[in-house]
Coordinates of C-alpha atoms and ligand atoms in Angstrom, one line a residue:
X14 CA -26.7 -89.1 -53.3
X15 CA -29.4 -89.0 -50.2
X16 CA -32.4 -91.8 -50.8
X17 CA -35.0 -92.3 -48.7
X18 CA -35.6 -96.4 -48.1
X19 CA -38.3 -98.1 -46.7
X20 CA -36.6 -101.4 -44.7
X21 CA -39.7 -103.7 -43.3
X22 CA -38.8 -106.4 -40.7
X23 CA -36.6 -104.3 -39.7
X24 CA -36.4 -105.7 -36.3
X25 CA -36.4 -108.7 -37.2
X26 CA -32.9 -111.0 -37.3
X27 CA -31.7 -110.2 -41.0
X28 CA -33.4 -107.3 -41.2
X29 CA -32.0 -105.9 -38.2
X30 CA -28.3 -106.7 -40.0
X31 CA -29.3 -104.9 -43.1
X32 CA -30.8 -101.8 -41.2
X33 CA -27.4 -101.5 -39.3
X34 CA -25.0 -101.6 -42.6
X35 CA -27.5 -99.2 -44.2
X36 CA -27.4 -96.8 -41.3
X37 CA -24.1 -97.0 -40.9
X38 CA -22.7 -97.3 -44.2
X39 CA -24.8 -94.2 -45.7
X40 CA -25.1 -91.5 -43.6
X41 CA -26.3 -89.5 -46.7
X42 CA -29.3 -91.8 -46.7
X43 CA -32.7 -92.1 -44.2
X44 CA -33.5 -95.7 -43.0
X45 CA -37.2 -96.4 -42.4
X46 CA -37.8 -99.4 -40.5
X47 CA -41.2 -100.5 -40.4
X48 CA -41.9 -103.1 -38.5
X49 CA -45.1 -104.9 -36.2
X50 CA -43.2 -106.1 -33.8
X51 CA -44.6 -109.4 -33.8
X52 CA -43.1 -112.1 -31.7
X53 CA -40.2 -111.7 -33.6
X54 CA -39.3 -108.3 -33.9
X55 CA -37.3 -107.0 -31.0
X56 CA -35.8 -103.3 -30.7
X57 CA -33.3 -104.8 -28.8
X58 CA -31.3 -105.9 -31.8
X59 CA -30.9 -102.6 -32.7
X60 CA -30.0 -100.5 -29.8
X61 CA -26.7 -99.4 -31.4
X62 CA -28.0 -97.4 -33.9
X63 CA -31.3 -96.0 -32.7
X64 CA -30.5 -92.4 -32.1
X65 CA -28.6 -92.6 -35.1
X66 CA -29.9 -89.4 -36.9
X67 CA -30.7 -90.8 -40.5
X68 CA -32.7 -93.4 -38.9
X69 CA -36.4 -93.8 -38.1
X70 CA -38.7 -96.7 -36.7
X71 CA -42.7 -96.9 -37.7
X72 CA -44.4 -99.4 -36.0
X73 CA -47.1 -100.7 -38.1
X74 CA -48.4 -103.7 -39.8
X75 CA -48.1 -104.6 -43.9
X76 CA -51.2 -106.4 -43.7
X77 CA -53.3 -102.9 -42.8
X78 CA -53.7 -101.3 -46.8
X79 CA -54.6 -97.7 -45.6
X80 CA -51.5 -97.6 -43.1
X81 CA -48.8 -98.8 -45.8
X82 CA -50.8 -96.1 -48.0
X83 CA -50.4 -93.1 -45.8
X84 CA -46.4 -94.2 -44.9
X85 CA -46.0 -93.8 -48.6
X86 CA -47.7 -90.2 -48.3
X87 CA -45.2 -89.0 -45.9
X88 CA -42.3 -90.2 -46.7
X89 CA -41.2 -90.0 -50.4
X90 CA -39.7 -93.1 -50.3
X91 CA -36.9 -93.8 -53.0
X92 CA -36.6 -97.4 -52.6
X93 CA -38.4 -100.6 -50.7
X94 CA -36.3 -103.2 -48.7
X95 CA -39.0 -105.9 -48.3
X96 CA -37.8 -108.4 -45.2
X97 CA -41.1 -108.5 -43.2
X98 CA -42.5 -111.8 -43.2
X99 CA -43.8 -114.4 -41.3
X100 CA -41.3 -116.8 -41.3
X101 CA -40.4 -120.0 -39.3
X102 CA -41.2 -123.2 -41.5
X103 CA -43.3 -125.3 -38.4
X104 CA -45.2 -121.9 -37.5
X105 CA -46.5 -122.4 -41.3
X106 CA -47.8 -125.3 -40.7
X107 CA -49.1 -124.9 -37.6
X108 CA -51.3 -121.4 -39.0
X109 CA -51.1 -121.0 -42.8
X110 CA -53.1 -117.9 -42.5
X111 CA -51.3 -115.4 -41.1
X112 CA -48.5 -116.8 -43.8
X113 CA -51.0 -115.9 -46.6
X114 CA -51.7 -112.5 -45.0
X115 CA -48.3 -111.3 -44.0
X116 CA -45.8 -112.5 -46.8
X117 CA -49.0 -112.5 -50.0
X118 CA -51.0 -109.7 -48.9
X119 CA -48.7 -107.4 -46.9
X120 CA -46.5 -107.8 -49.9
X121 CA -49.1 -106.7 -52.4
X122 CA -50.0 -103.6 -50.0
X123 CA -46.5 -103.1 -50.2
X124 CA -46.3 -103.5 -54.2
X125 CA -49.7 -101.2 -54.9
X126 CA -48.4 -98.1 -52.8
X127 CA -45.2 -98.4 -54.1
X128 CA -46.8 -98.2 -57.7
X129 CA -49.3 -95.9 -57.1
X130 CA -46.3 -93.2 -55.3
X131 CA -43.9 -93.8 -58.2
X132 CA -46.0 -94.1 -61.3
X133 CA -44.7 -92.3 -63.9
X134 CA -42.0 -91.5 -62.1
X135 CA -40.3 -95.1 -61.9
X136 CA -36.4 -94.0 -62.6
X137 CA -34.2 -94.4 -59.8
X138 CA -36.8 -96.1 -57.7
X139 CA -36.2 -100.0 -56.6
X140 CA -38.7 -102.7 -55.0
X141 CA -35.9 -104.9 -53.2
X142 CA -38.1 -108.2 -52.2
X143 CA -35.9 -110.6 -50.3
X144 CA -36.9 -114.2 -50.5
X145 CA -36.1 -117.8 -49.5
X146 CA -34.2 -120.5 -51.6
X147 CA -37.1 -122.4 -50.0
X148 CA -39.6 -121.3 -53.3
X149 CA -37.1 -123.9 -55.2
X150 CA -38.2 -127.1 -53.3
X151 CA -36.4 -129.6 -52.5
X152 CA -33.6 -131.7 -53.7
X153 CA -32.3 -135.0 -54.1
X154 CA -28.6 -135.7 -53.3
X155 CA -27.4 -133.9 -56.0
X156 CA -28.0 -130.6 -57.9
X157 CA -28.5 -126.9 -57.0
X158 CA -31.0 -124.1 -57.3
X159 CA -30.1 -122.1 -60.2
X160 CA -32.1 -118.8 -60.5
X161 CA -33.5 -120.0 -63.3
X162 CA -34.9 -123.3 -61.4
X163 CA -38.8 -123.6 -61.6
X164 CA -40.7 -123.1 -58.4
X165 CA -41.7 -125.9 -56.5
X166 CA -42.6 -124.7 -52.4
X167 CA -43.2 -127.6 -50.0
X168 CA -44.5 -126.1 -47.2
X169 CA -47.0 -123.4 -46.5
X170 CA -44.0 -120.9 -45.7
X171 CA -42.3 -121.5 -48.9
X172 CA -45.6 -121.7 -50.6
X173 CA -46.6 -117.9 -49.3
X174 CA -42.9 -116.9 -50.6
X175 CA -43.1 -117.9 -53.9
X176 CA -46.5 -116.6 -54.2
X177 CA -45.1 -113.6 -53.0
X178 CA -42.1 -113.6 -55.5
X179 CA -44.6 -114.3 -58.1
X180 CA -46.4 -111.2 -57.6
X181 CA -43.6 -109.3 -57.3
X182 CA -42.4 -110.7 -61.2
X183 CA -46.0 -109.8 -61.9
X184 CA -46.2 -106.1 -60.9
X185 CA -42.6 -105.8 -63.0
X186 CA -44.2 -107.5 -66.2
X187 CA -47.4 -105.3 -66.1
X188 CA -47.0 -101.7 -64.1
X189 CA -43.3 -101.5 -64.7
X190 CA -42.2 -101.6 -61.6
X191 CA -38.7 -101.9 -60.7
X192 CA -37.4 -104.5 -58.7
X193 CA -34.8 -107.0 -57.7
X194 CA -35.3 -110.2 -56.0
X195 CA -33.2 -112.4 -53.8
X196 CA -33.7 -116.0 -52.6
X197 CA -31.0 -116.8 -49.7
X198 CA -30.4 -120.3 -48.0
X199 CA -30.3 -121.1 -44.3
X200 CA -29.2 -117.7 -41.9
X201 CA -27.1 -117.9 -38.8
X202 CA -25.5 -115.7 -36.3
X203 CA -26.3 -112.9 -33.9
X204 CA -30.4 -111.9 -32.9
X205 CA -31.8 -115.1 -34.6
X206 CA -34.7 -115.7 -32.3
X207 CA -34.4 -119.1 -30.9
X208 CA -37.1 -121.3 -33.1
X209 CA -34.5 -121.4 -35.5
X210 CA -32.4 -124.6 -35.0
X211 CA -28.6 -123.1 -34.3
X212 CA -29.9 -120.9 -31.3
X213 CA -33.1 -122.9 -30.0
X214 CA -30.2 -126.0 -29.3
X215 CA -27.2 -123.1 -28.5
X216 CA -30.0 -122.2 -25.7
X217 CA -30.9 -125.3 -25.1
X218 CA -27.4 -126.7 -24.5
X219 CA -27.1 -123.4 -22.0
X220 CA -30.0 -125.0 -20.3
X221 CA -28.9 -128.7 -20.0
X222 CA -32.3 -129.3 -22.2
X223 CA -32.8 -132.1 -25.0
X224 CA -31.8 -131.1 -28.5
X225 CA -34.4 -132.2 -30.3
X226 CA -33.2 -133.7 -34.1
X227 CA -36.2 -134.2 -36.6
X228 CA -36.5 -137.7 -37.9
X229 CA -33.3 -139.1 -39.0
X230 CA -31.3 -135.7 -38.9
X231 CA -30.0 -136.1 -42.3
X232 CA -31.4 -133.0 -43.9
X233 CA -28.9 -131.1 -45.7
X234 CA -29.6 -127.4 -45.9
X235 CA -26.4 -124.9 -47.1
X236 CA -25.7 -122.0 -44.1
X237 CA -24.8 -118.4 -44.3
X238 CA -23.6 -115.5 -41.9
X239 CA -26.6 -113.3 -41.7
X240 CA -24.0 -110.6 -42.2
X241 CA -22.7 -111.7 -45.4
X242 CA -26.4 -112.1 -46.2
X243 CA -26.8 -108.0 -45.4
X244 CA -23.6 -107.5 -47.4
X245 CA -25.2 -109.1 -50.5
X246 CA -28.6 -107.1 -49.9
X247 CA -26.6 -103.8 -50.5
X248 CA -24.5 -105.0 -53.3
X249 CA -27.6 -106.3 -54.8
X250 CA -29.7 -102.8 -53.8
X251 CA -27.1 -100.9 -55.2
X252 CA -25.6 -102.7 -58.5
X253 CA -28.4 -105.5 -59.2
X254 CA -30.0 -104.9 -62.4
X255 CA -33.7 -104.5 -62.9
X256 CA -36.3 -107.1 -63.3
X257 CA -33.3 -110.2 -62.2
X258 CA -33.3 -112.3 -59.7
X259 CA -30.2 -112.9 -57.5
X260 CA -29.4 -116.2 -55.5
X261 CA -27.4 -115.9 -51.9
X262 CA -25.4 -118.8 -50.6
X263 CA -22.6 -120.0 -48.2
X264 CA -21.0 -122.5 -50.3
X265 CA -21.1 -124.2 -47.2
X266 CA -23.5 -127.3 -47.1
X267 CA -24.2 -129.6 -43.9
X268 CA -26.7 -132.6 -42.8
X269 CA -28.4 -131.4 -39.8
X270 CA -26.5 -134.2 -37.3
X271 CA -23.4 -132.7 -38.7
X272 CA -23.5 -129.5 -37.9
X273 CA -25.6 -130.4 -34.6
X274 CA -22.4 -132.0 -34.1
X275 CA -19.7 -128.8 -34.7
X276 CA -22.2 -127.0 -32.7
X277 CA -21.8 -129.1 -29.3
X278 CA -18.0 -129.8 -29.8
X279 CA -17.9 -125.9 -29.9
X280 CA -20.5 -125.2 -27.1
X281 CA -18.6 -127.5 -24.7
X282 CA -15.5 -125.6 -25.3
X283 CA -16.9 -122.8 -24.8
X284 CA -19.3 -123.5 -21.6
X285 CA -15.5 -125.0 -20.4
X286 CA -17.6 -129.0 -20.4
X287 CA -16.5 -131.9 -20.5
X288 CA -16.1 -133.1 -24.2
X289 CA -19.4 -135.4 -25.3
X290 CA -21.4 -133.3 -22.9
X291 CA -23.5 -131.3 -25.4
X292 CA -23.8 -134.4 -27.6
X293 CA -25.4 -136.9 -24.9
X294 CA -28.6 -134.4 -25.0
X295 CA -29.3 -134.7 -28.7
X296 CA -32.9 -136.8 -29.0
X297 CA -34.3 -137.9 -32.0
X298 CA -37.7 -136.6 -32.2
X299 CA -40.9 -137.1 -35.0
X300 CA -40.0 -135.6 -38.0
X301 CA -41.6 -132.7 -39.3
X302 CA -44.2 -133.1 -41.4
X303 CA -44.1 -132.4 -45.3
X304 CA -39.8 -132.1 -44.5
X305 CA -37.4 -130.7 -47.2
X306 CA -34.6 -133.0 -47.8
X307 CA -32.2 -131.0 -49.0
X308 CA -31.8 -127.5 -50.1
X309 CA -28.1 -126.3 -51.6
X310 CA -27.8 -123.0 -53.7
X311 CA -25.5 -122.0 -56.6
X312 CA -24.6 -118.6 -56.0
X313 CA -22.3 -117.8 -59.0
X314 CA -24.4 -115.6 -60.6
X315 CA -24.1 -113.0 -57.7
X316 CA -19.6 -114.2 -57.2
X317 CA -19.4 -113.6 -61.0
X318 CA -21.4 -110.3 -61.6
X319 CA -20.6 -108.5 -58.3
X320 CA -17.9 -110.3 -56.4
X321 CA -19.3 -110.9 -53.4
X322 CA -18.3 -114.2 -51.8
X323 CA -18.6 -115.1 -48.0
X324 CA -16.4 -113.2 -45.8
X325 CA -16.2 -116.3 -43.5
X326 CA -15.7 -119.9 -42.8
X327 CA -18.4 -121.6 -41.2
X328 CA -16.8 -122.8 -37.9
X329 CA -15.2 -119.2 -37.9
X330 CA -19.1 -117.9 -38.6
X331 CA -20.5 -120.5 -35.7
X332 CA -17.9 -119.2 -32.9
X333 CA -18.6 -115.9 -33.0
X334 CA -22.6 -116.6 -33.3
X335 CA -22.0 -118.8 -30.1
X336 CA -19.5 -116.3 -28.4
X337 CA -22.4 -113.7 -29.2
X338 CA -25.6 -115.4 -27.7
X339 CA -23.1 -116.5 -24.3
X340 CA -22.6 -112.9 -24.1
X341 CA -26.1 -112.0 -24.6
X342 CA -28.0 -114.0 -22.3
X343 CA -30.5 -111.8 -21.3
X344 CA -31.4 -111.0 -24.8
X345 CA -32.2 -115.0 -24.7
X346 CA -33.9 -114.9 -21.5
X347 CA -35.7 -111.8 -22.4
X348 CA -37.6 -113.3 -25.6
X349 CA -37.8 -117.0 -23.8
X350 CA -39.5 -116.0 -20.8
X351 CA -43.3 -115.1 -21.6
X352 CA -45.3 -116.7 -24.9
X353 CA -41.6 -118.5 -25.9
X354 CA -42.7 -121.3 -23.7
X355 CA -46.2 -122.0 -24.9
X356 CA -44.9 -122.2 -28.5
X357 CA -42.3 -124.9 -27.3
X358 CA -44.4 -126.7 -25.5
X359 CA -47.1 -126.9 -28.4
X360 CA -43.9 -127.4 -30.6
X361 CA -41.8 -130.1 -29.0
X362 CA -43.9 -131.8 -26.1
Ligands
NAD427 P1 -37.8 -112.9 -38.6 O1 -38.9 -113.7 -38.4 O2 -36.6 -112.9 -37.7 O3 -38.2 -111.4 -38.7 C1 -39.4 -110.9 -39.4 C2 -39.7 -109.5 -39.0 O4 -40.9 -109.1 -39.7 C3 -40.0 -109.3 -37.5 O5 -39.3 -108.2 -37.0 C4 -41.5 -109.1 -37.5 O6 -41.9 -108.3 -36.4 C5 -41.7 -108.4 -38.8 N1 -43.1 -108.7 -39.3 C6 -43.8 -109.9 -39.3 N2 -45.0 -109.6 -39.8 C7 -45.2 -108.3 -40.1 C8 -46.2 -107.5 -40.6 N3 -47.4 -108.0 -40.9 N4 -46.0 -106.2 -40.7 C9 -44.8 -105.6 -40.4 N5 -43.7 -106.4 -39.9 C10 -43.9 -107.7 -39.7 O7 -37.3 -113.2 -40.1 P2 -35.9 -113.3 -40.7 O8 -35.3 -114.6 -40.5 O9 -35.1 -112.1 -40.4 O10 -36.2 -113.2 -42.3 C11 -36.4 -112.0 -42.9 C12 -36.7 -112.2 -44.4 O11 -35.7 -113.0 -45.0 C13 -38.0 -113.0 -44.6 O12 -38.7 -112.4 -45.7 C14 -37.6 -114.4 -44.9 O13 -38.5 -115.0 -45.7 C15 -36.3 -114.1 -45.6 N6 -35.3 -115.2 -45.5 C16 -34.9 -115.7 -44.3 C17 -33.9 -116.7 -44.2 C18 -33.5 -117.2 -42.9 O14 -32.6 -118.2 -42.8 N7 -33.9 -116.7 -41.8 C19 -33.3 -117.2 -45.4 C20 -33.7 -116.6 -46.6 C21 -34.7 -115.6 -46.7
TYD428 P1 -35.0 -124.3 -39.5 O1 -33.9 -123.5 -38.7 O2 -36.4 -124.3 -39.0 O3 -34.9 -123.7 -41.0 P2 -35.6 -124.3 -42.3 O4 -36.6 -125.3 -42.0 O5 -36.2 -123.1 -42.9 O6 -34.5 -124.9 -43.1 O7 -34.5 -125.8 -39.6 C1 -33.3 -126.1 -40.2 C2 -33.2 -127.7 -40.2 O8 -33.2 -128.2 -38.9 C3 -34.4 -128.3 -40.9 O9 -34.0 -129.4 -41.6 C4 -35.3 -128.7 -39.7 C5 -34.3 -129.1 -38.6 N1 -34.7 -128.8 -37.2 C6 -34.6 -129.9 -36.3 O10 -34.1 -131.0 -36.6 N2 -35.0 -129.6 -35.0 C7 -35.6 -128.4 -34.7 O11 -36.0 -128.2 -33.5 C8 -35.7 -127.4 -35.6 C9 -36.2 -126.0 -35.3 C10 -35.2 -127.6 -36.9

């Protein structure tokens, strides 16, 4: 059956996954991807399938209420993949604001047009909000967020998320609107723009450049292949039932010194260097401030009801993230060159 769905973030690094399977998956079906193209958005991640013809790029910005208004005017859209979001952790704390605007108020814009277009006409429709295990908190050594755990956000990120998800709830409870919500942990692989720890230190190992490990490094936070992540998103679009909330995991938990420590056993084989090489650059560095201890996710509810499970192992999942940014270096040096190195400077100097 042909849908029209909105994707926003499109550009981003999971969004730009999910815009790919959907394009390529359901020819039948035409992808919007809306997008801002902030400092994270590239159109580069998505130079495969931009003449494809079921797909469509809008440039625009969530946060601008008449915009989202008039997108929902010409385009009837079906369904609402919600990715767009401000949404590196130390950025947050750097400049709450734009965290309020984008992920609390560019979500309501979102929410308001999409009830206004479909009122009275809800069947069939979906509001698809994708959201961070983050909104959970943070753990102590053991335990694991349930979707049932009660919110508790650290940070202003995870703050704006959960207000976010909250709203979303809300408009179900009292307009009727139909959604789904997913909270995923910790993304890795292809496109990630390099803030993120796995490709800021797999560039900064390319560069012979510290790799620097907040406060004691033993953070624990539980990783997953951004594709597996798009694979869930469209099991979830497709067969997730109203009104519930879905958690995404790898199974796959690691401190942050440990998997620092897969990741530059793997880069030196790679880059052909001498073992220890990689490892002799990491540099312990002030913690960040407010710093979750540990997140880990039970994602039963989504292996039980749907069968999805991770398609890969994580070392599997890390070479082929590695082999893809040492055969994509000018997407790296293309997104590090220009405002890339007044962030890090502000960030890690
Ligand atoms: P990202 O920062 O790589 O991409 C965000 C995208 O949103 C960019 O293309 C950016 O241009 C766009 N955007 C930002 N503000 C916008 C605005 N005002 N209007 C329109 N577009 C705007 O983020 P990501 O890592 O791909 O995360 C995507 C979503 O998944 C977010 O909602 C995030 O909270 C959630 N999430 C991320 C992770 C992770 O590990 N990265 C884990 C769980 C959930
Ligand atoms: P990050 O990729 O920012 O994701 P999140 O904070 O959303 O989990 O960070 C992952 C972990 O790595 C987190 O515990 C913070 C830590 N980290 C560092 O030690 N150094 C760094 O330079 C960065 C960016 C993160």
């Amino acid at each position: 059956m042909s849908k029209t769905i909105l994707i926003t973030g499109g550009a981003g690094f999971i969004g730009s996954h999910v815009v790919r399977l959907f394009v390529n998956k359901y020819p039948d079906y035409t992808i919007v991807n809306l997008d801002k193209l902030t400092y994270a958005g590239n159109l580069e991640n998505l130079r495969d399938i931009e003449n494809s013809e079921n797909y469509i790029f809008e440039k625009g910005d969530i946060v601008d209420e008449g915009y989202i208004k008039s997108l929902f005017t010409k385009y009837a859209f079906d369904g609402v993949i919600h990715l767009a979001a401000e949404s590196h952790v130390d950025r947050s704390i750097t400049n709450p604001m734009e965290f309020i605007m984008t992920n609390v108020v560019g979500t309501v814009n979102l929410l308001n047009a999409a009830k206004n277009a479909w009122k009275g006409n809800e069947e069939g429709k979906l509001f698809y909000h994708v959201s961070t295990d983050e909104v959970y908190g943070s753990l102590g050594d053991t335990g694991l967020f349930l979707e049932t755990t009660p919110y508790d956000p650290q940070s202003p990120y995870s703050s704006s998320k959960a207000s976010s998800d909250h709203f979303v709830r809300a408009y179900g409870n009292t307009y009727g609107m139909p959604f789904v919500i997913s909270n995923c942990s910790n993304n890795y692989g292809p496109n990630q723009f390099p803030e993120k720890l796995l490709p800021l230190f797999i560039n900064n190992i390319r560069n012979g450049k510290a790799l620097p490990v907040y406060g004691d490094g033993k953070f624990t936070r539980d990783w997953l292949y951004v594709v597996d992540h798009a694979i869930a998103i469209d099991k979830i679009y497709h067969d997730g039932k109203n009104g519930e909330t879905y958690n995404i995991g790898g199974f796959n938990e690691w401190t942050n010194i440990d998997l620092i420590k897969v990741l530059c056993k793997q880069m030196d084989i790679a880059l052909g260097n001498e073992a220890g090489t990689a490892e002799g650059l990491i540099t312990y560095v002030k913690d960040r401030p407010g710093h979750d201890k540990r997140y880990a996710i039970d994602a039963n509810k989504l292996k039980n009801e749907m069968g999805w499970e991770p398609s890969l192992q994580f070392e599997e999942g890390l070479a082929k993230t590695i082999a893809w940014y040492l055969a994509n270096e000018e997407w790296m040096d293309n997104i590090t060159s220009g405002d890339y190195q007044n962030y890090y400077k502000e960030q890690y100097s």
